[in-house]
Coordinates of C-alpha atoms in Angstrom, one line a residue:
Chain P
M1194 CA 9.4 -16.9 38.2
E1195 CA 7.0 -16.2 35.4
A1196 CA 4.1 -15.7 37.8
M1197 CA 6.0 -12.9 39.5
A1198 CA 7.0 -11.1 36.4
V1199 CA 3.7 -10.9 34.8
P1200 CA 1.7 -8.8 37.3
F1201 CA 4.7 -6.5 37.4
E1202 CA 4.5 -6.0 33.7
R1203 CA 0.8 -5.3 33.8
A1204 CA 1.0 -2.9 36.8
A1205 CA 3.2 -0.5 34.9
R1206 CA 0.3 0.4 32.6
P1207 CA -3.2 0.7 34.1
A1208 CA -5.7 -0.5 31.5
G1209 CA -8.0 2.5 31.7
R1210 CA -5.4 5.2 31.3
R1211 CA -3.9 3.7 28.2
G1212 CA -6.7 4.8 25.8
L1213 CA -6.6 8.3 27.3
R1214 CA -2.9 8.5 26.8
W1215 CA -3.3 7.6 23.1
L1216 CA -5.9 10.3 22.7
K1217 CA -3.7 12.8 24.4
G1218 CA -0.8 11.7 22.1
I1219 CA -2.9 12.3 19.0
G1220 CA -4.0 15.7 20.4
R1221 CA -0.5 16.7 20.9
F1222 CA 0.5 15.5 17.5
A1223 CA -2.2 17.6 15.9
R1224 CA -1.1 20.7 17.8
E1225 CA 2.6 20.3 17.3
Q1226 CA 2.6 19.1 13.7
P1227 CA 0.0 21.0 11.7
L1228 CA 1.6 19.6 8.5
G1229 CA 1.3 16.1 9.8
L1230 CA -2.4 16.7 10.6
A1231 CA -3.0 18.1 7.1
S1232 CA -1.3 15.1 5.5
A1233 CA -3.3 12.7 7.7
L1234 CA -6.5 14.4 6.5
I1235 CA -5.4 14.1 2.9
I1236 CA -4.7 10.4 3.4
L1237 CA -8.1 10.0 5.0
V1238 CA -9.8 11.6 2.0
I1239 CA -7.9 9.4 -0.4
L1240 CA -8.6 6.4 1.7
F1241 CA -12.3 7.3 1.8
A1242 CA -12.4 7.6 -2.0
G1243 CA -10.7 4.3 -2.4
V1244 CA -12.8 2.4 0.1
F1245 CA -16.1 3.8 -1.1
A1246 CA -15.1 4.0 -4.8
V1247 CA -18.4 2.5 -5.9
W1248 CA -20.3 5.5 -4.6
V1249 CA -17.6 8.2 -5.1
A1250 CA -16.9 7.5 -8.7
P1251 CA -19.5 9.0 -11.0
Y1252 CA -19.0 6.4 -13.8
D1253 CA -17.9 2.8 -14.2
P1254 CA -14.1 3.0 -14.5
L1255 CA -14.0 0.3 -17.1
A1256 CA -17.0 1.4 -19.3
T1257 CA -15.7 2.5 -22.7
D1258 CA -17.7 5.0 -24.8
F1259 CA -16.4 5.4 -28.3
A1260 CA -18.6 8.5 -28.8
K1261 CA -16.6 10.3 -26.1
L1262 CA -12.9 9.7 -26.9
L1263 CA -10.4 12.1 -25.3
L1264 CA -12.9 14.7 -24.1
P1265 CA -11.3 17.6 -22.2
P1266 CA -12.4 18.1 -18.6
D1267 CA -15.9 19.6 -18.2
A1268 CA -18.8 19.5 -15.8
T1269 CA -19.8 15.9 -16.7
H1270 CA -16.3 14.4 -16.9
W1271 CA -14.3 16.3 -14.2
A1272 CA -10.9 15.0 -15.4
G1273 CA -11.9 14.3 -19.1
T1274 CA -11.9 11.0 -20.8
D1275 CA -9.2 8.7 -22.1
E1276 CA -8.5 7.2 -25.5
F1277 CA -11.2 4.6 -24.9
G1278 CA -13.8 7.1 -23.7
R1279 CA -13.4 6.0 -20.1
D1280 CA -14.0 8.6 -17.4
I1281 CA -10.6 9.6 -16.0
F1282 CA -11.9 10.8 -12.6
S1283 CA -13.6 7.5 -11.9
R1284 CA -10.5 5.7 -12.9
L1285 CA -8.5 7.9 -10.5
V1286 CA -10.9 7.1 -7.7
Y1287 CA -10.6 3.3 -8.3
G1288 CA -6.9 3.8 -8.8
A1289 CA -6.7 5.1 -5.3
R1290 CA -7.9 1.7 -4.1
T1291 CA -5.2 -0.1 -6.1
A1292 CA -2.4 2.3 -5.0
L1293 CA -3.4 2.2 -1.3
I1294 CA -3.9 -1.5 -1.0
L1295 CA -0.7 -2.3 -2.8
G1296 CA 1.3 0.5 -1.2
I1297 CA 0.1 -0.1 2.4
C1298 CA 0.2 -3.9 2.2
S1299 CA 3.7 -4.0 0.7
S1300 CA 5.2 -1.6 3.1
L1301 CA 3.6 -3.5 6.1
L1302 CA 4.9 -6.7 4.6
G1303 CA 8.4 -5.3 4.0
G1304 CA 8.3 -3.6 7.4
I1305 CA 7.2 -6.7 9.3
A1306 CA 9.6 -9.1 7.6
G1307 CA 12.5 -6.6 7.8
G1308 CA 11.7 -5.6 11.3
L1309 CA 11.7 -9.2 12.5
L1310 CA 15.0 -9.8 10.7
G1311 CA 16.5 -6.7 12.3
V1312 CA 15.3 -7.4 15.9
T1313 CA 16.4 -11.1 15.7
S1314 CA 19.7 -10.0 14.4
A1315 CA 20.2 -7.5 17.2
Y1316 CA 18.9 -9.8 19.9
F1317 CA 21.1 -12.8 19.2
G1318 CA 24.1 -11.0 17.9
G1319 CA 27.2 -13.1 17.2
W1320 CA 27.1 -15.3 14.1
V1321 CA 23.4 -15.0 13.7
D1322 CA 23.8 -11.3 13.3
T1323 CA 26.7 -11.7 10.9
V1324 CA 24.9 -14.1 8.6
L1325 CA 21.7 -12.1 8.6
Q1326 CA 23.5 -8.8 8.0
R1327 CA 25.5 -10.3 5.1
F1328 CA 22.2 -11.4 3.6
V1329 CA 20.8 -7.8 4.1
D1330 CA 24.0 -6.5 2.4
I1331 CA 23.3 -8.6 -0.7
L1332 CA 19.7 -7.3 -1.0
L1333 CA 20.8 -3.7 -0.4
S1334 CA 23.4 -3.7 -3.1
L1335 CA 20.8 -3.7 -5.8
P1336 CA 18.8 -0.7 -6.7
V1337 CA 15.2 -0.9 -5.4
I1338 CA 13.6 -0.8 -8.8
I1339 CA 15.9 -3.4 -10.3
L1340 CA 15.2 -5.9 -7.5
A1341 CA 11.4 -5.3 -7.8
L1342 CA 11.5 -5.6 -11.6
I1343 CA 13.2 -9.0 -11.4
V1344 CA 11.2 -10.4 -8.6
A1345 CA 8.0 -9.3 -10.4
A1346 CA 9.2 -11.1 -13.5
V1347 CA 10.1 -14.2 -11.6
L1348 CA 6.9 -14.4 -9.6
G1349 CA 4.5 -13.7 -12.4
R1350 CA 1.0 -12.8 -11.6
H1351 CA -1.3 -14.2 -8.9
E1352 CA -4.4 -12.3 -8.4
I1353 CA -6.5 -12.3 -5.3
Y1354 CA -9.7 -10.2 -5.5
G1355 CA -8.2 -8.3 -8.4
I1356 CA -5.0 -7.4 -6.6
D1357 CA -1.8 -8.9 -7.7
A1358 CA -0.4 -10.6 -4.6
N1359 CA 2.9 -11.3 -6.2
L1360 CA 3.3 -7.7 -7.2
M1361 CA 2.9 -6.9 -3.5
F1362 CA 5.8 -9.2 -2.7
A1363 CA 7.9 -7.7 -5.5
V1364 CA 7.4 -4.2 -4.1
A1365 CA 7.9 -5.4 -0.5
I1366 CA 11.1 -7.3 -0.9
P1367 CA 13.4 -4.3 -1.7
Y1368 CA 12.2 -2.5 1.4
M1369 CA 12.8 -5.5 3.7
P1370 CA 16.6 -5.0 4.0
K1371 CA 16.1 -1.3 4.6
A1372 CA 13.7 -2.0 7.5
A1373 CA 16.1 -4.7 8.8
R1374 CA 19.0 -2.1 9.0
V1375 CA 17.0 0.6 10.8
I1376 CA 15.2 -1.7 13.2
R1377 CA 18.5 -3.5 14.0
A1378 CA 20.2 -0.3 14.9
A1379 CA 17.3 0.7 17.2
A1380 CA 17.1 -2.8 18.7
L1381 CA 20.7 -2.8 19.6
T1382 CA 19.9 0.0 22.1
V1383 CA 16.8 -1.7 23.4
R1384 CA 18.9 -4.9 23.8
T1385 CA 21.0 -3.2 26.5
M1386 CA 18.0 -2.2 28.7
P1387 CA 17.8 -3.8 32.1
Y1388 CA 14.3 -5.1 31.4
I1389 CA 15.7 -7.4 28.7
D1390 CA 18.2 -8.8 31.2
A1391 CA 15.4 -9.2 33.7
A1392 CA 13.3 -11.1 31.1
R1393 CA 16.3 -13.3 30.3
A1394 CA 16.9 -13.9 34.0
A1395 CA 13.2 -14.8 34.5
G1396 CA 13.8 -17.6 32.0
F1397 CA 11.5 -16.4 29.2
S1398 CA 11.9 -18.0 25.8
H1399 CA 13.8 -16.2 23.1
P1400 CA 10.6 -15.7 20.9
R1401 CA 8.8 -14.3 23.9
I1402 CA 11.5 -11.8 24.7
V1403 CA 12.0 -10.8 21.0
L1404 CA 8.3 -10.4 20.3
G1405 CA 6.9 -9.5 23.7
H1406 CA 9.6 -7.3 25.1
M1407 CA 11.8 -5.9 22.4
A1408 CA 9.3 -5.5 19.5
P1409 CA 6.8 -3.3 21.4
N1410 CA 9.6 -0.9 22.4
L1411 CA 10.6 -0.6 18.7
A1412 CA 7.0 0.4 17.7
A1413 CA 7.9 4.1 17.3
P1414 CA 10.8 3.8 14.8
W1415 CA 8.9 1.1 13.0
L1416 CA 5.8 3.2 12.6
V1417 CA 7.9 6.1 11.2
L1418 CA 9.5 3.6 8.8
V1419 CA 6.3 2.1 7.5
S1420 CA 4.8 5.5 6.9
A1421 CA 7.8 6.6 4.9
F1422 CA 7.9 3.2 3.1
T1423 CA 4.2 3.6 2.1
A1424 CA 5.1 6.7 0.2
Q1425 CA 7.9 4.9 -1.6
T1426 CA 6.0 1.7 -2.3
I1427 CA 3.2 3.7 -3.9
L1428 CA 5.8 5.4 -6.1
L1429 CA 7.5 2.1 -6.9
E1430 CA 4.2 0.5 -7.8
A1431 CA 3.4 3.4 -10.1
A1432 CA 6.9 3.1 -11.8
L1433 CA 6.5 -0.7 -12.3
S1434 CA 3.0 -0.3 -13.7
Y1435 CA 4.3 2.5 -16.0
L1436 CA 7.0 0.1 -17.2
G1437 CA 4.4 -2.6 -17.9
V1438 CA 5.5 -5.1 -15.2
G1439 CA 3.1 -3.9 -12.5
V1440 CA -0.7 -3.7 -12.4
T1441 CA -2.3 -4.9 -15.7
D1442 CA -5.3 -3.7 -17.6
P1443 CA -8.2 -3.4 -16.9
T1444 CA -7.4 -2.8 -13.2
P1445 CA -7.3 1.0 -12.8
S1446 CA -3.9 2.0 -11.6
W1447 CA -2.3 5.5 -11.7
G1448 CA 1.0 4.3 -13.0
L1449 CA -0.7 2.2 -15.7
M1450 CA -2.8 5.2 -16.8
L1451 CA 0.5 7.0 -17.7
S1452 CA 2.0 3.9 -19.4
G1453 CA 2.3 3.6 -23.2
V1454 CA 1.2 7.2 -23.8
A1455 CA 3.2 8.7 -26.7
V1456 CA 4.4 12.3 -26.5
Q1457 CA 2.4 13.3 -29.6
S1458 CA -0.9 11.9 -28.2
F1459 CA -0.5 13.5 -24.8
S1460 CA 0.2 16.9 -26.2
Q1461 CA -3.3 16.6 -27.8
A1462 CA -4.9 15.5 -24.5
P1463 CA -2.7 16.7 -21.6
W1464 CA -5.4 15.9 -19.0
T1465 CA -4.8 12.1 -19.6
V1466 CA -1.3 12.6 -18.2
I1467 CA -1.6 15.4 -15.7
F1468 CA -4.3 14.1 -13.4
P1469 CA -2.9 10.6 -12.7
G1470 CA 0.5 12.1 -12.0
L1471 CA -1.1 14.6 -9.6
A1472 CA -2.9 11.8 -7.9
I1473 CA 0.4 9.9 -7.4
S1474 CA 2.3 12.9 -6.3
L1475 CA -0.3 14.1 -3.8
T1476 CA -0.7 10.7 -2.2
V1477 CA 3.1 10.1 -1.9
F1478 CA 3.5 13.6 -0.6
A1479 CA 0.9 13.1 2.1
F1480 CA 2.5 9.8 3.3
S1481 CA 6.0 11.3 3.3
L1482 CA 4.9 14.4 5.3
L1483 CA 3.1 12.1 7.8
G1484 CA 6.3 10.0 8.1
D1485 CA 8.3 13.1 8.8
A1486 CA 5.8 14.4 11.3
L1487 CA 5.6 11.1 13.1
R1488 CA 9.4 11.0 13.3
D1489 CA 9.6 14.4 14.8
T1490 CA 7.0 13.5 17.4
L1491 CA 8.1 10.0 18.2
D1492 CA 11.9 10.1 17.9
P1493 CA 13.4 11.7 21.0
K1494 CA 16.4 12.8 19.0
F1495 CA 14.3 15.3 17.1
R1496 CA 12.4 16.8 20.0
H1497 CA 13.7 20.0 21.3
Chain K
M1419 CA 44.5 0.1 8.5
P1420 CA 45.5 -3.0 6.3
R1421 CA 43.5 -5.2 8.6
Y1422 CA 40.4 -3.0 8.2
L1423 CA 41.0 -2.8 4.5
G1424 CA 41.2 -6.6 4.2
A1425 CA 38.0 -7.1 6.2
K1426 CA 36.1 -4.7 4.0
L1427 CA 37.5 -6.2 0.8
L1428 CA 36.5 -9.7 1.9
Q1429 CA 33.0 -8.4 2.7
L1430 CA 32.8 -6.8 -0.7
V1431 CA 33.7 -10.1 -2.5
L1432 CA 31.3 -12.1 -0.3
T1433 CA 28.5 -9.6 -1.1
L1434 CA 29.1 -9.8 -4.8
A1435 CA 29.2 -13.6 -4.7
G1436 CA 25.9 -13.5 -2.8
V1437 CA 24.3 -11.3 -5.4
A1438 CA 25.5 -13.6 -8.2
A1439 CA 24.0 -16.6 -6.5
L1440 CA 20.8 -14.8 -5.7
I1441 CA 20.2 -13.5 -9.2
F1442 CA 21.1 -16.8 -10.8
L1443 CA 18.8 -18.8 -8.6
L1444 CA 16.0 -16.3 -9.0
L1445 CA 16.1 -16.5 -12.7
R1446 CA 16.1 -20.3 -12.8
V1447 CA 12.8 -20.2 -10.8
L1448 CA 11.4 -17.9 -13.4
P1449 CA 8.7 -19.6 -15.5
G1450 CA 9.8 -19.9 -19.1
D1451 CA 13.1 -19.1 -20.7
V1452 CA 14.6 -17.3 -23.7
V1453 CA 13.7 -20.1 -26.1
E1454 CA 10.0 -19.8 -25.2
A1455 CA 10.1 -16.0 -25.4
K1456 CA 11.8 -16.1 -28.8
Y1457 CA 9.9 -18.9 -30.6
L1458 CA 6.6 -19.3 -29.0
A1459 CA 5.8 -15.5 -28.5
E1460 CA 5.8 -15.1 -32.3
G1461 CA 3.0 -17.6 -32.3
G1462 CA 4.9 -19.8 -34.8
N1463 CA 4.5 -23.5 -35.0
V1464 CA 7.8 -24.6 -33.8
S1465 CA 8.4 -28.3 -33.2
E1466 CA 9.5 -29.6 -29.8
E1467 CA 12.8 -30.8 -31.4
V1468 CA 13.8 -27.4 -32.5
L1469 CA 13.1 -26.0 -29.1
A1470 CA 15.0 -28.7 -27.4
A1471 CA 18.0 -28.3 -29.8
E1472 CA 18.0 -24.6 -29.1
R1473 CA 18.0 -25.2 -25.3
T1474 CA 20.9 -27.6 -25.7
R1475 CA 22.8 -25.1 -27.8
L1476 CA 22.3 -22.5 -25.0
G1477 CA 23.1 -25.0 -22.3
L1478 CA 19.7 -24.5 -20.7
D1479 CA 19.0 -28.2 -20.5
R1480 CA 21.9 -28.9 -18.3
P1481 CA 21.5 -29.2 -14.5
T1482 CA 21.3 -25.9 -12.7
H1483 CA 24.4 -26.4 -10.6
E1484 CA 26.5 -27.1 -13.7
Q1485 CA 25.2 -23.9 -15.4
F1486 CA 25.8 -22.0 -12.2
A1487 CA 29.4 -23.3 -11.9
E1488 CA 30.1 -22.4 -15.5
W1489 CA 28.7 -18.9 -15.0
M1490 CA 30.5 -18.3 -11.8
G1491 CA 33.7 -19.6 -13.3
G1492 CA 33.3 -17.0 -16.1
L1493 CA 32.7 -14.2 -13.5
V1494 CA 36.0 -15.0 -11.8
R1495 CA 37.7 -14.6 -15.2
L1496 CA 35.6 -11.4 -15.7
E1497 CA 33.7 -13.0 -18.5
L1498 CA 29.9 -12.5 -18.6
G1499 CA 29.1 -15.0 -21.4
R1500 CA 26.9 -14.4 -24.4
S1501 CA 23.5 -12.9 -24.6
M1502 CA 21.0 -15.8 -25.1
W1503 CA 18.9 -13.6 -27.4
T1504 CA 21.4 -12.1 -29.8
G1505 CA 24.4 -14.4 -29.2
R1506 CA 26.7 -11.4 -28.9
P1507 CA 28.9 -11.2 -25.8
V1508 CA 27.1 -9.6 -22.8
A1509 CA 30.0 -7.2 -22.2
E1510 CA 29.7 -5.9 -25.7
E1511 CA 25.9 -5.5 -25.4
I1512 CA 26.3 -3.5 -22.2
S1513 CA 29.3 -1.4 -23.2
S1514 CA 27.5 -0.2 -26.3
R1515 CA 24.7 1.2 -24.1
L1516 CA 26.7 2.3 -21.0
A1517 CA 27.9 5.6 -22.4
V1518 CA 24.4 7.2 -22.6
T1519 CA 23.5 6.1 -19.1
M1520 CA 26.8 7.3 -17.6
E1521 CA 26.6 10.6 -19.4
V1522 CA 23.1 11.3 -18.1
A1523 CA 24.1 10.1 -14.6
V1524 CA 27.1 12.4 -14.5
M1525 CA 25.2 15.4 -15.8
A1526 CA 22.4 14.7 -13.3
T1527 CA 24.8 14.5 -10.4
V1528 CA 26.4 17.8 -11.3
I1529 CA 23.0 19.5 -11.6
A1530 CA 22.0 17.9 -8.3
I1531 CA 25.0 19.2 -6.4
V1532 CA 24.7 22.7 -7.9
I1533 CA 21.1 22.9 -6.7
A1534 CA 21.4 21.0 -3.4
V1535 CA 24.4 22.7 -1.7
P1536 CA 23.0 26.2 -1.4
L1537 CA 19.6 24.9 -0.6
G1538 CA 20.9 22.6 2.1
I1539 CA 23.1 25.3 3.7
A1540 CA 20.3 27.9 3.6
S1541 CA 17.9 25.5 5.1
A1542 CA 20.2 24.6 8.0
L1543 CA 21.3 28.2 8.7
A1544 CA 17.7 29.4 8.8
H1545 CA 16.8 26.4 11.0
G1546 CA 13.2 26.6 12.2
S1547 CA 12.3 29.7 10.1
W1548 CA 9.7 29.9 7.4
L1549 CA 12.4 29.5 4.8
D1550 CA 13.6 26.3 6.3
Q1551 CA 10.0 25.0 6.6
A1552 CA 9.4 26.0 3.0
I1553 CA 12.5 24.3 1.7
R1554 CA 11.8 21.2 3.7
V1555 CA 8.2 20.9 2.4
L1556 CA 9.3 21.6 -1.1
T1557 CA 12.0 19.0 -1.0
V1558 CA 9.5 16.4 0.3
A1559 CA 7.1 17.5 -2.4
W1560 CA 9.8 17.2 -5.0
L1561 CA 10.6 13.7 -3.9
S1562 CA 7.0 12.7 -4.2
V1563 CA 6.7 13.5 -7.9
P1564 CA 7.3 10.3 -10.0
A1565 CA 10.3 10.8 -12.2
F1566 CA 8.6 9.4 -15.2
W1567 CA 5.7 11.8 -14.8
L1568 CA 8.0 14.7 -14.4
G1569 CA 9.8 13.6 -17.6
M1570 CA 6.5 13.4 -19.4
L1571 CA 5.6 16.9 -18.2
V1572 CA 9.0 18.2 -19.4
L1573 CA 8.4 16.7 -22.9
L1574 CA 4.9 18.1 -22.9
G1575 CA 6.1 21.5 -21.9
L1576 CA 8.8 21.5 -24.6
L1577 CA 6.2 20.5 -27.2
L1578 CA 3.5 22.9 -26.2
V1579 CA 5.6 25.9 -25.5
F1580 CA 8.5 25.6 -27.9
E1581 CA 6.9 23.2 -30.3
W1582 CA 10.1 21.2 -30.1
G1583 CA 10.9 17.7 -28.9
P1584 CA 14.3 16.2 -28.2
P1585 CA 15.5 14.2 -31.2
I1586 CA 14.5 10.6 -31.2
E1587 CA 17.6 9.2 -32.8
H1588 CA 20.6 9.1 -30.5
I1589 CA 23.2 11.8 -31.2
S1590 CA 26.8 10.8 -30.3
L1591 CA 28.7 13.2 -28.0
F1592 CA 31.8 13.1 -30.2
E1593 CA 30.0 13.7 -33.5
D1594 CA 27.7 16.5 -32.4
P1595 CA 28.4 17.7 -28.8
L1596 CA 25.7 20.4 -28.8
G1597 CA 23.0 18.1 -30.3
N1598 CA 24.0 15.5 -27.8
L1599 CA 23.6 18.0 -25.0
T1600 CA 20.2 19.3 -26.1
Q1601 CA 19.1 15.7 -26.2
L1602 CA 20.4 14.5 -22.8
I1603 CA 20.0 17.7 -20.7
W1604 CA 16.3 17.1 -20.1
P1605 CA 16.5 13.6 -18.6
A1606 CA 19.5 14.8 -16.6
L1607 CA 17.5 17.7 -15.3
V1608 CA 14.6 15.4 -14.3
V1609 CA 16.8 13.0 -12.5
G1610 CA 19.1 15.6 -11.1
A1611 CA 16.3 17.6 -9.6
R1612 CA 15.1 14.6 -7.7
M1613 CA 18.6 13.8 -6.5
S1614 CA 19.1 17.3 -5.4
A1615 CA 16.2 17.1 -3.0
M1616 CA 17.8 14.0 -1.4
I1617 CA 21.2 15.6 -1.1
A1618 CA 19.8 18.9 0.3
R1619 CA 17.9 17.1 3.0
M1620 CA 21.0 15.2 4.0
L1621 CA 23.2 18.2 4.0
R1622 CA 20.7 20.1 6.1
S1623 CA 20.5 17.5 8.8
S1624 CA 24.3 16.9 8.9
L1625 CA 25.1 20.6 9.0
L1626 CA 22.5 21.0 11.8
E1627 CA 24.2 18.2 13.7
V1628 CA 27.6 19.7 13.3
L1629 CA 26.4 23.2 14.3
N1630 CA 25.3 21.7 17.7
E1631 CA 28.8 20.4 18.4
D1632 CA 30.9 21.7 21.3
Y1633 CA 33.7 23.0 19.1
I1634 CA 31.3 25.2 17.2
R1635 CA 30.1 26.7 20.5
T1636 CA 33.7 27.3 21.4
A1637 CA 34.3 29.1 18.1
R1638 CA 31.1 31.2 18.7
S1639 CA 32.2 32.1 22.3
K1640 CA 35.6 33.2 20.9
G1641 CA 33.6 35.7 18.8
V1642 CA 34.3 34.1 15.4
R1643 CA 32.0 35.4 12.8
E1644 CA 29.1 33.2 11.9
S1645 CA 30.0 33.0 8.2
T1646 CA 33.5 31.9 9.1
I1647 CA 32.2 29.3 11.5
V1648 CA 30.0 27.8 8.8
A1649 CA 32.5 28.0 6.0
R1650 CA 35.7 27.0 7.9
H1651 CA 34.5 24.9 10.8
A1652 CA 31.2 23.3 10.1
L1653 CA 30.9 22.7 6.4
G1654 CA 33.9 20.4 6.0
N1655 CA 32.6 18.0 8.6
A1656 CA 29.0 18.3 7.4
L1657 CA 30.0 17.5 3.9
L1658 CA 31.2 14.0 4.5
P1659 CA 27.7 12.4 5.0
A1660 CA 26.5 14.5 2.1
V1661 CA 29.3 13.1 -0.1
T1662 CA 28.2 9.6 1.0
V1663 CA 24.7 10.3 -0.2
V1664 CA 26.0 11.7 -3.5
G1665 CA 28.0 8.5 -4.0
M1666 CA 25.1 6.2 -3.1
E1667 CA 22.7 8.2 -5.2
F1668 CA 25.1 8.1 -8.1
A1669 CA 25.3 4.3 -7.8
F1670 CA 21.6 4.0 -7.6
L1671 CA 21.1 6.4 -10.4
L1672 CA 22.1 3.7 -12.9
G1673 CA 19.1 1.8 -11.7
G1674 CA 16.9 4.8 -11.3
L1675 CA 17.5 5.7 -14.9
V1676 CA 15.5 2.6 -15.9
V1677 CA 12.3 4.6 -15.9
T1678 CA 13.7 7.9 -17.2
E1679 CA 15.3 6.2 -20.1
Q1680 CA 11.9 4.7 -21.0
V1681 CA 10.3 8.2 -20.9
F1682 CA 12.9 9.9 -23.0
N1683 CA 13.4 6.9 -25.2
L1684 CA 17.2 6.7 -24.5
N1685 CA 19.0 3.5 -25.4
G1686 CA 20.8 3.1 -22.1
I1687 CA 21.4 0.1 -19.9
G1688 CA 18.1 0.7 -18.1
K1689 CA 16.2 0.2 -21.3
L1690 CA 18.5 -2.8 -22.0
L1691 CA 17.5 -4.4 -18.7
I1692 CA 13.7 -3.9 -19.4
Q1693 CA 14.3 -5.5 -22.8
A1694 CA 16.3 -8.4 -21.4
V1695 CA 13.6 -9.1 -18.7
G1696 CA 11.0 -9.1 -21.4
Q1697 CA 13.0 -11.6 -23.5
N1698 CA 14.0 -13.8 -20.6
D1699 CA 17.6 -13.2 -21.7
F1700 CA 19.1 -14.7 -18.5
T1701 CA 22.8 -14.1 -19.2
L1702 CA 22.2 -10.5 -20.1
I1703 CA 20.0 -9.9 -17.0
Q1704 CA 22.7 -11.5 -14.8
G1705 CA 25.4 -9.4 -16.4
L1706 CA 23.5 -6.2 -15.9
V1707 CA 22.6 -7.0 -12.3
M1708 CA 26.3 -7.7 -11.6
L1709 CA 27.2 -4.4 -13.1
F1710 CA 24.7 -2.6 -10.8
A1711 CA 26.0 -4.5 -7.8
V1712 CA 29.7 -4.0 -8.6
F1713 CA 29.1 -0.3 -9.0
F1714 CA 27.2 0.1 -5.8
V1715 CA 29.5 -2.1 -3.7
S1716 CA 32.6 -0.2 -5.0
V1717 CA 31.1 3.2 -4.2
N1718 CA 30.3 1.8 -0.8
F1719 CA 33.8 0.5 -0.4
A1720 CA 35.3 3.9 -1.5
T1721 CA 33.1 5.6 1.1
D1722 CA 34.3 3.3 3.8
L1723 CA 37.9 4.0 2.9
L1724 CA 37.3 7.7 2.9
Y1725 CA 35.7 7.6 6.3
A1726 CA 38.5 5.5 7.7
A1727 CA 41.1 7.8 6.2
L1728 CA 39.5 10.8 7.7
D1729 CA 38.2 9.5 11.0
P1730 CA 40.7 7.3 13.0
R1731 CA 37.9 6.0 15.2
V1732 CA 36.4 4.0 12.3
R1733 CA 39.5 2.0 11.5
L1734 CA 40.4 1.3 15.1
R1735 CA 37.1 -0.1 16.0

């Protein structure tokens, strides 16, 4: 049985055309969604800055200089210096690395875990669905930031290459149930497709059907979801760092740069507050717009 | 209907019990406890006996399942226990802070609705036009701005332009209503603006959906004026999902205020939670989390009831 089904599966998609189709898809996306294209370009620039921070940043983000405390922006320090004389622009560039790694990894983590939960729930239905959905209900009944705050406190810190892996979990967990809900709803439709019945009839194992047949057909809503999540996880990380339970000094983080600044001191040096906030807003904005554009392109409901 | 109601109510109770179990277990996994935070953080030389005696007094040395049973037993009787840090009843700690948070939340919601409704309607009616595009991009942009940063900018603006900052000491609504308003309007504006973007987006999409329905086409073909169609035929149906969003957002606002309260230095329950987490005050954290959950689940329940009352398809399913 299996031997018959496999060539059938492959025949539907000739290998050579597939790459071309992707390119065409990207081309269409660029033409139909100028805002999406612009946001993708912004993300690329921020990504570039984060990845090549060593070369992009003009100064060492951690180097203090007590002769240059709270200097306003000028030609040498584009975004001024902070209360320790550190160059704010360099800290922003390195902060991009922190924000993107934490944001993207947590939204992928939450998206994958939640997606698997959702697709399993929809595929099996019955009591499995009921149990999983009640669990999702429990997680959903707490505000995102409260859940993240408590998970962060419970897990403590566990740094790998300067990135707090536990913070990643704390940010990912509140998004897991949201992903589970959305993916479950989409998977319920996929579940009724004849090819799923065919796969069942062919005697494929449950994991194979769930991962090999259902999951690929849920890629579109999942991608939209993860893109939107990334915007929110970056925002959440910034909020947690601002509250002092996220990224810790000396790791440069946009949220942390805004933390602990008293009103009186930032009215003296507004640049210490304005630039990190702009960096967060711009990045989150780009990811949200990309998510919207992806949804408009990929979701048939929005295509007219 | 009673059957539907019963099922929903059972689900509500189960969810709350689940939240209680989850939060209790999470906190027992947490490294350290209140005794450690209280005595060792001060760097003092405290003997092991004192620490052990303190743990016994708070019941922290007892097996986890016994502690859990006692706490759950209290919950059933609507008792939240005493704060492990101050020793005062948790209910008292929370209720003394709840007023500020609720006041800001209510003000923010009103502000949000006032901004969102015209914006959402305009956006949907001008569907596809530059106005719709502009509103759409603006709402996304608005949602991308971190609330705490917006709060800092507001404070900065007030300080630079008017050379005035909101009073630091809390002013009671009953003693000095105007003073209280000038203090709380700023955080309410910050949170409300954010919420309005959310509601406007929801209203736009639900209105668009309704405007594509057959009965709207029928009304149009009968020659009903467009303004009447929107006001009389479409808006009522489109408002329901928007009302849901308002309800959910209001429930989540209590949590979302955590950050804003920090920026504006308001002594609300958000600040209380941050403080409780810092002090490992388990009973207080548990009490606060239950409050958030009860609030959210009740709003959810109310929404379900509203839907069922208005739409017979829901309750017959």
